[in-house]
Structure formats: C-alpha cells, structure tokens
Amino acid sequence: IDMVYLVLKVLPDDSRESQTARVLLYKPFYDQTGKGFTQFLLNLFRSFDTHKQPKSDLADLLGIIHIMLQLVE
C-alpha cells in the first residue's frame, strides 16, 4: 500500500501508473461486503495479541489504517 500511495504522490495524475495505482487503492472502498478490506483491517486490529505478535506488526497495521483513512478524506 505504501508503494502505491507513493506512486500517486510522485507521478503526474495523467500517467498510466497513477491511474493503475488509484484503482488499486480505491478498490477496497468499493468492496464493503463482510469480507471487504476495511473489515479485514478492523478484524486484524481487534484480534491483535501482544503476547503472540511483535509490536512491529501493530505499527505496520496502524500505518496501513492511517493511509486508508487519509484516502477517505
């Protein structure tokens, strides 16, 4: 997600790469079923266990959620 987000920031809007990146980033928002990406991220966050998973995983997950929320704005 970070790489796709970077493509949107660096390349011009009319480039083919930017159009592809935009489709890849906005697809999770169109799939709002029970199995959608936003629901998946929420479930990962709720089920995070500090005793079994490293805190770096939590930092990565929060980074992805932060980018998703920025895209919603």
mmCIF file with all atom_site columns, C-alpha atoms in Angstrom:
data_model
loop_
_atom_site.group_PDB
_atom_site.id
_atom_site.type_symbol
_atom_site.label_atom_id
_atom_site.label_alt_id
_atom_site.label_comp_id
_atom_site.label_asym_id
_atom_site.label_entity_id
_atom_site.label_seq_id
_atom_site.pdbx_PDB_ins_code
_atom_site.Cartn_x
_atom_site.Cartn_y
_atom_site.Cartn_z
_atom_site.occupancy
_atom_site.B_iso_or_equiv
_atom_site.pdbx_formal_charge
_atom_site.auth_seq_id
_atom_site.auth_comp_id
_atom_site.auth_asym_id
_atom_site.auth_atom_id
_atom_site.pdbx_PDB_model_num
ATOM 1  C CA . ILE A 1 1  ? 0.000   0.000   0.000   1.00 0.00 ? 1  ILE A CA 1
ATOM 2  C CA . ASP A 1 2  ? 2.875   2.365   0.781   1.00 0.00 ? 2  ASP A CA 1
ATOM 3  C CA . MET A 1 3  ? 4.376   1.894   -2.693  1.00 0.00 ? 3  MET A CA 1
ATOM 4  C CA . VAL A 1 4  ? 1.059   2.508   -4.434  1.00 0.00 ? 4  VAL A CA 1
ATOM 5  C CA . TYR A 1 5  ? 0.497   5.585   -2.285  1.00 0.00 ? 5  TYR A CA 1
ATOM 6  C CA . LEU A 1 6  ? 3.997   6.821   -3.202  1.00 0.00 ? 6  LEU A CA 1
ATOM 7  C CA . VAL A 1 7  ? 3.253   6.400   -6.919  1.00 0.00 ? 7  VAL A CA 1
ATOM 8  C CA . LEU A 1 8  ? 0.237   8.682   -6.529  1.00 0.00 ? 8  LEU A CA 1
ATOM 9  C CA . LYS A 1 9  ? 2.303   11.353  -4.804  1.00 0.00 ? 9  LYS A CA 1
ATOM 10 C CA . VAL A 1 10 ? 5.304   11.283  -7.162  1.00 0.00 ? 10 VAL A CA 1
ATOM 11 C CA . LEU A 1 11 ? 3.948   10.685  -10.662 1.00 0.00 ? 11 LEU A CA 1
ATOM 12 C CA . PRO A 1 12 ? 1.626   13.036  -12.583 1.00 0.00 ? 12 PRO A CA 1
ATOM 13 C CA . ASP A 1 13 ? -2.106  12.327  -12.390 1.00 0.00 ? 13 ASP A CA 1
ATOM 14 C CA . ASP A 1 14 ? -2.443  11.584  -16.097 1.00 0.00 ? 14 ASP A CA 1
ATOM 15 C CA . SER A 1 15 ? 0.233   8.864   -16.153 1.00 0.00 ? 15 SER A CA 1
ATOM 16 C CA . ARG A 1 16 ? -0.785  5.256   -16.643 1.00 0.00 ? 16 ARG A CA 1
ATOM 17 C CA . GLU A 1 17 ? 0.925   4.223   -13.405 1.00 0.00 ? 17 GLU A CA 1
ATOM 18 C CA . SER A 1 18 ? -1.043  6.779   -11.396 1.00 0.00 ? 18 SER A CA 1
ATOM 19 C CA . GLN A 1 19 ? -4.323  5.597   -12.881 1.00 0.00 ? 19 GLN A CA 1
ATOM 20 C CA . THR A 1 20 ? -3.482  1.980   -12.034 1.00 0.00 ? 20 THR A CA 1
ATOM 21 C CA . ALA A 1 21 ? -2.404  2.953   -8.509  1.00 0.00 ? 21 ALA A CA 1
ATOM 22 C CA . ARG A 1 22 ? -5.651  4.869   -7.993  1.00 0.00 ? 22 ARG A CA 1
ATOM 23 C CA . VAL A 1 23 ? -7.703  1.825   -8.996  1.00 0.00 ? 23 VAL A CA 1
ATOM 24 C CA . LEU A 1 24 ? -5.695  -0.401  -6.639  1.00 0.00 ? 24 LEU A CA 1
ATOM 25 C CA . LEU A 1 25 ? -6.109  1.987   -3.724  1.00 0.00 ? 25 LEU A CA 1
ATOM 26 C CA . TYR A 1 26 ? -9.792  2.760   -4.169  1.00 0.00 ? 26 TYR A CA 1
ATOM 27 C CA . LYS A 1 27 ? -10.897 -0.829  -4.771  1.00 0.00 ? 27 LYS A CA 1
ATOM 28 C CA . PRO A 1 28 ? -11.038 -1.641  -1.030  1.00 0.00 ? 28 PRO A CA 1
ATOM 29 C CA . PHE A 1 29 ? -13.567 1.162   -0.525  1.00 0.00 ? 29 PHE A CA 1
ATOM 30 C CA . TYR A 1 30 ? -15.906 -0.221  -3.181  1.00 0.00 ? 30 TYR A CA 1
ATOM 31 C CA . ASP A 1 31 ? -15.803 -3.706  -1.667  1.00 0.00 ? 31 ASP A CA 1
ATOM 32 C CA . GLN A 1 32 ? -17.769 -3.006  1.502   1.00 0.00 ? 32 GLN A CA 1
ATOM 33 C CA . THR A 1 33 ? -19.089 -6.524  1.971   1.00 0.00 ? 33 THR A CA 1
ATOM 34 C CA . GLY A 1 34 ? -18.387 -8.517  5.104   1.00 0.00 ? 34 GLY A CA 1
ATOM 35 C CA . LYS A 1 35 ? -15.165 -9.662  3.518   1.00 0.00 ? 35 LYS A CA 1
ATOM 36 C CA . GLY A 1 36 ? -14.039 -6.204  2.435   1.00 0.00 ? 36 GLY A CA 1
ATOM 37 C CA . PHE A 1 37 ? -10.543 -4.895  3.086   1.00 0.00 ? 37 PHE A CA 1
ATOM 38 C CA . THR A 1 38 ? -11.628 -2.333  5.668   1.00 0.00 ? 38 THR A CA 1
ATOM 39 C CA . GLN A 1 39 ? -13.458 -5.011  7.649   1.00 0.00 ? 39 GLN A CA 1
ATOM 40 C CA . PHE A 1 40 ? -10.389 -7.226  7.349   1.00 0.00 ? 40 PHE A CA 1
ATOM 41 C CA . LEU A 1 41 ? -8.152  -4.492  8.798   1.00 0.00 ? 41 LEU A CA 1
ATOM 42 C CA . LEU A 1 42 ? -10.594 -3.874  11.627  1.00 0.00 ? 42 LEU A CA 1
ATOM 43 C CA . ASN A 1 43 ? -10.641 -7.574  12.484  1.00 0.00 ? 43 ASN A CA 1
ATOM 44 C CA . LEU A 1 44 ? -6.835  -7.697  12.459  1.00 0.00 ? 44 LEU A CA 1
ATOM 45 C CA . PHE A 1 45 ? -6.699  -4.741  14.825  1.00 0.00 ? 45 PHE A CA 1
ATOM 46 C CA . ARG A 1 46 ? -9.277  -6.218  17.194  1.00 0.00 ? 46 ARG A CA 1
ATOM 47 C CA . SER A 1 47 ? -7.597  -9.616  17.306  1.00 0.00 ? 47 SER A CA 1
ATOM 48 C CA . PHE A 1 48 ? -4.041  -8.329  17.805  1.00 0.00 ? 48 PHE A CA 1
ATOM 49 C CA . ASP A 1 49 ? -2.351  -10.162 20.689  1.00 0.00 ? 49 ASP A CA 1
ATOM 50 C CA . THR A 1 50 ? 0.736   -8.503  22.175  1.00 0.00 ? 50 THR A CA 1
ATOM 51 C CA . HIS A 1 51 ? 1.854   -11.816 23.676  1.00 0.00 ? 51 HIS A CA 1
ATOM 52 C CA . LYS A 1 52 ? 1.924   -13.655 20.336  1.00 0.00 ? 52 LYS A CA 1
ATOM 53 C CA . GLN A 1 53 ? 2.687   -10.933 17.790  1.00 0.00 ? 53 GLN A CA 1
ATOM 54 C CA . PRO A 1 54 ? 5.544   -8.422  17.682  1.00 0.00 ? 54 PRO A CA 1
ATOM 55 C CA . LYS A 1 55 ? 4.725   -4.776  18.215  1.00 0.00 ? 55 LYS A CA 1
ATOM 56 C CA . SER A 1 56 ? 6.237   -4.011  14.813  1.00 0.00 ? 56 SER A CA 1
ATOM 57 C CA . ASP A 1 57 ? 3.248   -5.824  13.271  1.00 0.00 ? 57 ASP A CA 1
ATOM 58 C CA . LEU A 1 58 ? 0.928   -3.490  15.164  1.00 0.00 ? 58 LEU A CA 1
ATOM 59 C CA . ALA A 1 59 ? 2.905   -0.477  13.936  1.00 0.00 ? 59 ALA A CA 1
ATOM 60 C CA . ASP A 1 60 ? 2.606   -1.703  10.323  1.00 0.00 ? 60 ASP A CA 1
ATOM 61 C CA . LEU A 1 61 ? -1.122  -2.325  10.737  1.00 0.00 ? 61 LEU A CA 1
ATOM 62 C CA . LEU A 1 62 ? -1.684  1.145   12.171  1.00 0.00 ? 62 LEU A CA 1
ATOM 63 C CA . GLY A 1 63 ? 0.326   2.625   9.303   1.00 0.00 ? 63 GLY A CA 1
ATOM 64 C CA . ILE A 1 64 ? -1.937  0.913   6.771   1.00 0.00 ? 64 ILE A CA 1
ATOM 65 C CA . ILE A 1 65 ? -5.061  2.043   8.624   1.00 0.00 ? 65 ILE A CA 1
ATOM 66 C CA . HIS A 1 66 ? -3.689  5.602   8.708   1.00 0.00 ? 66 HIS A CA 1
ATOM 67 C CA . ILE A 1 67 ? -3.162  5.607   4.932   1.00 0.00 ? 67 ILE A CA 1
ATOM 68 C CA . MET A 1 68 ? -6.648  4.188   4.359   1.00 0.00 ? 68 MET A CA 1
ATOM 69 C CA . LEU A 1 69 ? -8.168  6.953   6.500   1.00 0.00 ? 69 LEU A CA 1
ATOM 70 C CA . GLN A 1 70 ? -6.188  9.608   4.624   1.00 0.00 ? 70 GLN A CA 1
ATOM 71 C CA . LEU A 1 71 ? -7.599  8.287   1.370   1.00 0.00 ? 71 LEU A CA 1
ATOM 72 C CA . VAL A 1 72 ? -11.139 8.535   2.714   1.00 0.00 ? 72 VAL A CA 1
ATOM 73 C CA . GLU A 1 73 ? -10.704 12.268  3.413   1.00 0.00 ? 73 GLU A CA 1
#
